[in-house]
């Protein structure tokens, strides 16, 4: 589809500098944009490309407008504004209401007439699929699960049981929600499985990446509040709670009963032990390991960035000698006293 810059400015609360009648039909990076494209500048790292861009218009902040050689859509948050424009130019495929002949819907399940259920999907007993949902090929909606209105489950998503999914969720392929938590009790004869009797409750406007695993609560519920974003390969253990608009990057893992506040951000491979809490607005850098509750907002890091192997080996050798050094210092302090 094509749309004029004037329409975009009006729709997304931008100040337009340039010809309102110019029409655009695509989005692109500054360096690869064509005269039919809208691009954006949100970081000074790409400022050099701005002068040479061939884009029809660039979404940017007011402070960068004088350096733009083409039309400008001025907005305080260029990246978010660009995302909304991209969504406008590349809308999701329309729902084609109906149940595919090769899908299975249990007699006691309820599927809205406006929903689409693709081939080889299975809707189990007492499951509910609300209005304008898309249930992709190979998906399984387990017994007692509920899919909120406007949600989209892409291929091979599984809601195992007792999952309440809010409105407008987007679940990417291969994710499993509502599997048993890792509950086991040791006895002299070996492990005894602890029944997982809680639910998974997911709020509105949540996006869950590919191949994530979100476990049922053991007794209480696992809760993911509205607006949360999970990247691929994230694991949420039983009884965890994640606050609104928190974002967890790939390979993050939360142990049981971990609680994360609102608007937190975890970089890749962050781990969090169970039964601790994070306050709102905490940012954790990649490979960080959280072992204690955090009560003050801010940026936290404890991973080791990569460095040349020789330097790393030297530091490891020094670390191994640290015990002897402490003993020597302690002895010197005693002798001095």
Coordinates of C-alpha atoms in Angstrom, one line a residue:
X1 CA 0.0 0.0 0.0
X2 CA 1.1 3.6 -0.5
X3 CA 0.3 6.5 1.8
X4 CA 1.2 10.2 1.8
X5 CA 3.5 11.9 4.2
X6 CA 0.7 14.2 5.2
X7 CA -1.4 11.2 6.2
X8 CA 1.5 9.7 8.2
X9 CA 2.2 13.0 10.0
X10 CA -1.5 13.3 11.0
X11 CA -1.8 9.6 12.0
X12 CA 1.3 9.5 14.2
X13 CA 1.5 13.0 15.6
X14 CA 4.6 14.1 13.7
X15 CA 5.7 17.6 12.5
X16 CA 6.2 17.3 8.8
X17 CA 8.9 19.3 7.0
X18 CA 8.4 18.7 3.3
X19 CA 5.8 18.0 0.7
X20 CA 2.7 16.4 2.3
X21 CA 1.7 14.9 -1.1
X22 CA 4.8 12.7 -1.4
X23 CA 3.6 9.0 -1.2
X24 CA 5.6 6.2 0.3
X25 CA 5.1 2.4 0.2
X26 CA 7.9 0.9 2.2
X27 CA 10.4 1.3 5.0
X28 CA 14.1 0.9 4.9
X29 CA 17.4 1.7 6.6
X30 CA 19.0 5.0 5.8
X31 CA 21.7 3.4 3.7
X32 CA 19.4 1.2 1.6
X33 CA 16.3 3.4 1.3
X34 CA 14.7 4.1 -2.1
X35 CA 12.7 7.2 -3.0
X36 CA 9.6 5.3 -2.1
X37 CA 10.7 4.5 1.4
X38 CA 10.5 6.0 4.9
X39 CA 13.6 5.6 7.1
X40 CA 14.5 6.7 10.6
X41 CA 17.3 8.1 12.7
X42 CA 17.3 7.3 16.4
X43 CA 21.0 6.9 17.1
X44 CA 24.0 9.2 16.4
X45 CA 25.9 6.1 15.3
X46 CA 24.0 6.4 12.0
X47 CA 24.1 10.2 11.6
X48 CA 26.7 9.9 8.8
X49 CA 24.3 8.0 6.7
X50 CA 21.6 10.7 7.0
X51 CA 23.4 13.1 4.6
X52 CA 23.5 10.5 1.9
X53 CA 20.1 8.8 2.2
X54 CA 17.8 8.5 -0.7
X55 CA 14.7 8.0 1.4
X56 CA 11.6 10.0 0.6
X57 CA 11.4 11.0 4.3
X58 CA 13.2 10.3 7.6
X59 CA 11.6 10.0 11.0
X60 CA 13.9 11.8 13.5
X61 CA 14.1 14.2 16.4
X62 CA 13.8 17.9 16.0
X63 CA 17.5 18.4 16.9
X64 CA 18.5 16.4 13.7
X65 CA 16.0 18.0 11.3
X66 CA 18.4 20.6 9.9
X67 CA 20.9 17.9 8.9
X68 CA 18.3 16.0 6.9
X69 CA 18.5 16.4 3.1
X70 CA 15.0 15.1 2.5
X71 CA 11.5 15.5 4.0
X72 CA 11.3 15.0 7.8
X73 CA 8.7 13.5 10.1
X74 CA 9.7 14.9 13.5
X75 CA 8.9 12.9 16.5
X76 CA 10.3 12.7 20.1
X77 CA 10.6 8.9 19.8
X78 CA 11.7 8.1 16.2
X79 CA 12.1 4.4 16.6
X80 CA 8.7 3.9 18.1
X81 CA 7.2 6.1 15.5
X82 CA 8.9 4.2 12.7
X83 CA 7.5 1.0 14.1
X84 CA 4.0 2.3 13.9
X85 CA 4.5 3.5 10.4
X86 CA 6.0 0.1 9.4
X87 CA 2.9 -1.6 10.9
X88 CA 0.7 0.7 8.9
X89 CA 2.5 -0.1 5.6
X90 CA 2.9 -3.8 6.3
X91 CA -0.4 -4.9 8.0
X92 CA -0.9 -8.4 9.4
X93 CA -2.7 -10.8 7.1
X94 CA -6.4 -10.6 7.5
X95 CA -8.2 -13.3 9.4
X96 CA -10.0 -15.8 7.2
X97 CA -12.7 -16.9 9.6
X98 CA -13.4 -20.6 9.8
X99 CA -12.0 -24.0 10.9
X100 CA -9.9 -25.9 8.4
X101 CA -11.1 -29.3 7.3
X102 CA -8.0 -30.9 8.7
X103 CA -8.2 -29.2 12.1
X104 CA -9.8 -30.9 15.2
X105 CA -12.2 -29.0 17.5
X106 CA -13.6 -31.0 20.5
X107 CA -17.3 -30.8 20.9
X108 CA -17.1 -29.0 24.2
X109 CA -14.6 -26.4 22.9
X110 CA -15.8 -22.9 22.0
X111 CA -14.4 -21.3 18.9
X112 CA -15.7 -17.8 17.9
X113 CA -17.1 -17.7 14.4
X114 CA -14.7 -14.9 13.5
X115 CA -11.6 -16.9 14.5
X116 CA -9.4 -18.8 12.1
X117 CA -8.1 -22.3 12.9
X118 CA -5.5 -23.6 10.5
X119 CA -4.8 -27.1 9.3
X120 CA -3.7 -29.7 11.8
X121 CA -4.5 -27.5 14.8
X122 CA -6.2 -29.2 17.8
X123 CA -8.6 -27.4 20.1
X124 CA -9.2 -29.7 23.1
X125 CA -12.1 -30.1 25.5
X126 CA -13.5 -26.9 27.2
X127 CA -10.9 -24.7 25.5
X128 CA -12.1 -21.2 24.4
X129 CA -10.9 -19.3 21.3
X130 CA -12.3 -15.8 21.3
X131 CA -13.1 -13.4 18.4
X132 CA -10.7 -12.6 15.6
X133 CA -8.0 -15.1 16.8
X134 CA -5.6 -16.9 14.6
X135 CA -4.6 -20.5 15.6
X136 CA -1.8 -21.5 13.2
X137 CA -1.0 -24.9 11.7
X138 CA -0.1 -27.6 14.2
X139 CA -1.1 -25.6 17.3
X140 CA -2.6 -27.3 20.3
X141 CA -5.0 -25.5 22.6
X142 CA -5.2 -27.8 25.7
X143 CA -8.1 -28.5 27.9
X144 CA -9.4 -25.5 29.8
X145 CA -7.2 -23.0 28.0
X146 CA -8.5 -19.7 26.9
X147 CA -7.2 -17.5 24.0
X148 CA -8.1 -13.9 24.2
X149 CA -9.7 -11.9 21.4
X150 CA -7.3 -10.8 18.6
X151 CA -4.5 -13.1 19.6
X152 CA -2.3 -14.8 17.0
X153 CA -0.6 -18.2 17.7
X154 CA 1.7 -19.0 14.9
X155 CA 2.8 -22.5 13.9
X156 CA 3.2 -25.3 16.4
X157 CA 2.4 -23.3 19.6
X158 CA 1.2 -25.5 22.5
X159 CA -1.0 -24.3 25.4
X160 CA -0.9 -27.4 27.5
X161 CA -3.5 -26.8 30.2
X162 CA -4.9 -24.1 32.5
X163 CA -3.5 -21.3 30.4
X164 CA -5.4 -18.0 30.3
X165 CA -4.1 -15.9 27.4
X166 CA -5.1 -12.2 27.2
X167 CA -6.1 -10.1 24.2
X168 CA -3.9 -9.4 21.2
X169 CA -1.2 -11.8 22.2
X170 CA 1.4 -12.8 19.6
X171 CA 3.0 -16.2 20.2
X172 CA 5.8 -17.3 17.8
X173 CA 6.4 -20.9 16.6
X174 CA 7.3 -23.7 18.9
X175 CA 6.6 -22.1 22.3
X176 CA 5.1 -24.2 25.0
X177 CA 3.0 -22.6 27.7
X178 CA 1.5 -24.5 30.6
X179 CA 3.8 -27.4 30.8
X180 CA 4.6 -28.8 34.3
X181 CA 7.0 -26.9 36.5
X182 CA 10.2 -28.6 37.7
X183 CA 8.7 -29.8 41.0
X184 CA 10.4 -32.8 42.6
X185 CA 10.9 -34.0 46.2
X186 CA 13.9 -36.3 47.1
X187 CA 13.3 -39.4 49.2
X188 CA 15.6 -42.3 50.0
X189 CA 14.0 -44.2 47.2
X190 CA 14.5 -41.4 44.6
X191 CA 12.5 -38.4 43.3
X192 CA 8.8 -38.0 43.9
X193 CA 7.0 -35.7 41.4
X194 CA 5.2 -32.8 42.9
X195 CA 1.9 -32.2 41.1
X196 CA 1.7 -28.8 39.4
X197 CA -1.8 -27.5 40.1
X198 CA -1.6 -23.8 39.3
X199 CA -2.3 -21.9 36.1
X200 CA -0.4 -19.6 33.7
X201 CA -2.1 -16.2 33.4
X202 CA -0.9 -13.9 30.6
X203 CA -2.1 -10.3 30.2
X204 CA -3.0 -8.3 27.1
X205 CA -0.6 -7.3 24.3
X206 CA 2.1 -9.8 25.3
X207 CA 4.5 -11.1 22.7
X208 CA 6.3 -14.4 23.3
X209 CA 9.2 -15.4 20.9
X210 CA 10.0 -18.8 19.4
X211 CA 10.7 -21.9 21.5
X212 CA 9.9 -20.3 24.9
X213 CA 8.8 -22.4 27.8
X214 CA 6.5 -21.0 30.5
X215 CA 5.6 -23.4 33.3
X216 CA 2.3 -23.9 35.2
X217 CA 2.3 -22.7 38.8
X218 CA 2.8 -25.4 41.5
X219 CA 0.0 -24.1 43.7
X220 CA -0.2 -20.4 43.0
X221 CA -0.2 -19.1 39.4
X222 CA 2.6 -18.1 37.0
X223 CA 1.7 -14.6 36.0
X224 CA 2.9 -12.5 33.0
X225 CA 1.4 -9.1 33.0
X226 CA 0.3 -6.9 30.1
X227 CA 2.7 -5.6 27.6
X228 CA 5.6 -8.0 28.4
X229 CA 8.0 -9.0 25.6
X230 CA 9.9 -12.3 25.6
X231 CA 12.6 -13.0 23.1
X232 CA 13.3 -16.5 21.7
X233 CA 14.4 -19.4 24.0
X234 CA 13.3 -17.8 27.3
X235 CA 12.3 -20.1 30.2
X236 CA 9.9 -19.0 32.9
X237 CA 9.6 -21.5 35.8
X238 CA 6.6 -22.1 38.0
X239 CA 5.1 -19.4 40.1
X240 CA 7.2 -16.6 38.5
X241 CA 5.6 -13.2 38.1
X242 CA 6.7 -10.7 35.5
X243 CA 5.5 -7.1 35.7
X244 CA 4.0 -4.9 33.0
X245 CA 6.1 -3.9 30.0
X246 CA 9.2 -5.9 31.1
X247 CA 11.4 -7.3 28.2
X248 CA 13.6 -10.4 28.5
X249 CA 16.1 -11.1 25.7
X250 CA 17.1 -14.5 24.3
X251 CA 18.1 -17.4 26.7
X252 CA 17.0 -15.7 29.8
X253 CA 16.1 -18.2 32.6
X254 CA 14.0 -17.6 35.7
X255 CA 13.9 -20.1 38.5
X256 CA 10.8 -20.8 40.4
X257 CA 8.9 -18.0 42.3
X258 CA 11.2 -15.3 40.9
X259 CA 9.4 -11.9 40.8
X260 CA 10.3 -9.1 38.3
X261 CA 8.8 -5.6 38.5
X262 CA 7.5 -3.4 35.8
X263 CA 9.6 -2.0 32.9
X264 CA 12.6 -4.2 33.6
X265 CA 15.0 -5.2 30.8
X266 CA 17.3 -8.3 30.8
X267 CA 19.9 -8.8 28.1
X268 CA 20.7 -12.2 26.7
X269 CA 21.5 -15.2 29.0
X270 CA 20.6 -13.4 32.2
X271 CA 19.8 -15.9 35.0
X272 CA 17.7 -15.3 38.1
X273 CA 17.5 -17.6 41.1
X274 CA 14.2 -18.4 42.7
X275 CA 12.3 -16.8 45.5
X276 CA 13.8 -13.3 45.1
X277 CA 12.3 -10.1 43.8
X278 CA 13.3 -7.2 41.6
X279 CA 11.8 -3.8 41.9
X280 CA 10.5 -1.8 38.9
X281 CA 12.9 -0.3 36.3
X282 CA 15.9 -2.6 36.7
X283 CA 18.2 -3.2 33.7
X284 CA 20.6 -6.2 33.7
X285 CA 23.4 -6.7 31.2
X286 CA 24.2 -9.9 29.3
X287 CA 25.1 -13.1 31.2
X288 CA 24.3 -11.4 34.5
X289 CA 23.4 -13.7 37.4
X290 CA 20.9 -12.3 39.9
X291 CA 21.1 -14.1 43.2
X292 CA 19.7 -11.5 45.6
X293 CA 16.6 -9.3 45.6
X294 CA 17.2 -5.8 44.0
X295 CA 15.3 -2.9 45.7
X296 CA 16.8 0.1 43.8
X297 CA 16.1 0.8 40.1
X298 CA 19.2 1.1 37.9
X299 CA 21.7 -0.8 35.7
X300 CA 23.3 -3.9 37.0
X301 CA 26.1 -6.1 35.6
X302 CA 28.2 -9.0 36.7
X303 CA 29.2 -10.8 33.5
X304 CA 32.7 -10.9 32.1
X305 CA 33.0 -9.3 28.6
X306 CA 35.1 -11.2 26.0
X307 CA 38.8 -10.3 25.8
X308 CA 42.0 -11.7 24.3
X309 CA 42.7 -15.2 25.6
X310 CA 46.1 -14.3 26.9
X311 CA 44.8 -11.5 29.1
X312 CA 42.0 -13.7 30.4
X313 CA 44.4 -16.5 31.3
X314 CA 46.6 -14.0 33.2
X315 CA 43.6 -12.8 35.2
X316 CA 42.5 -16.3 36.0
X317 CA 46.0 -17.1 37.2
X318 CA 46.0 -14.0 39.5
X319 CA 42.6 -15.0 40.8
X320 CA 43.8 -18.4 41.8
X321 CA 46.7 -16.8 43.7
X322 CA 44.3 -14.5 45.6
X323 CA 44.0 -16.8 48.6
X324 CA 47.8 -16.9 49.1
X325 CA 47.9 -13.1 48.7
X326 CA 45.2 -12.6 51.4
X327 CA 47.1 -14.9 53.8
X328 CA 50.3 -12.9 53.2
X329 CA 48.6 -9.6 53.8
X330 CA 46.9 -10.9 56.9
X331 CA 50.3 -12.1 58.3
X332 CA 52.0 -8.8 57.5
X333 CA 49.2 -6.9 59.3
X334 CA 49.6 -9.1 62.4
X335 CA 53.4 -8.7 62.4
X336 CA 53.0 -4.9 62.0
X337 CA 50.6 -4.8 65.0

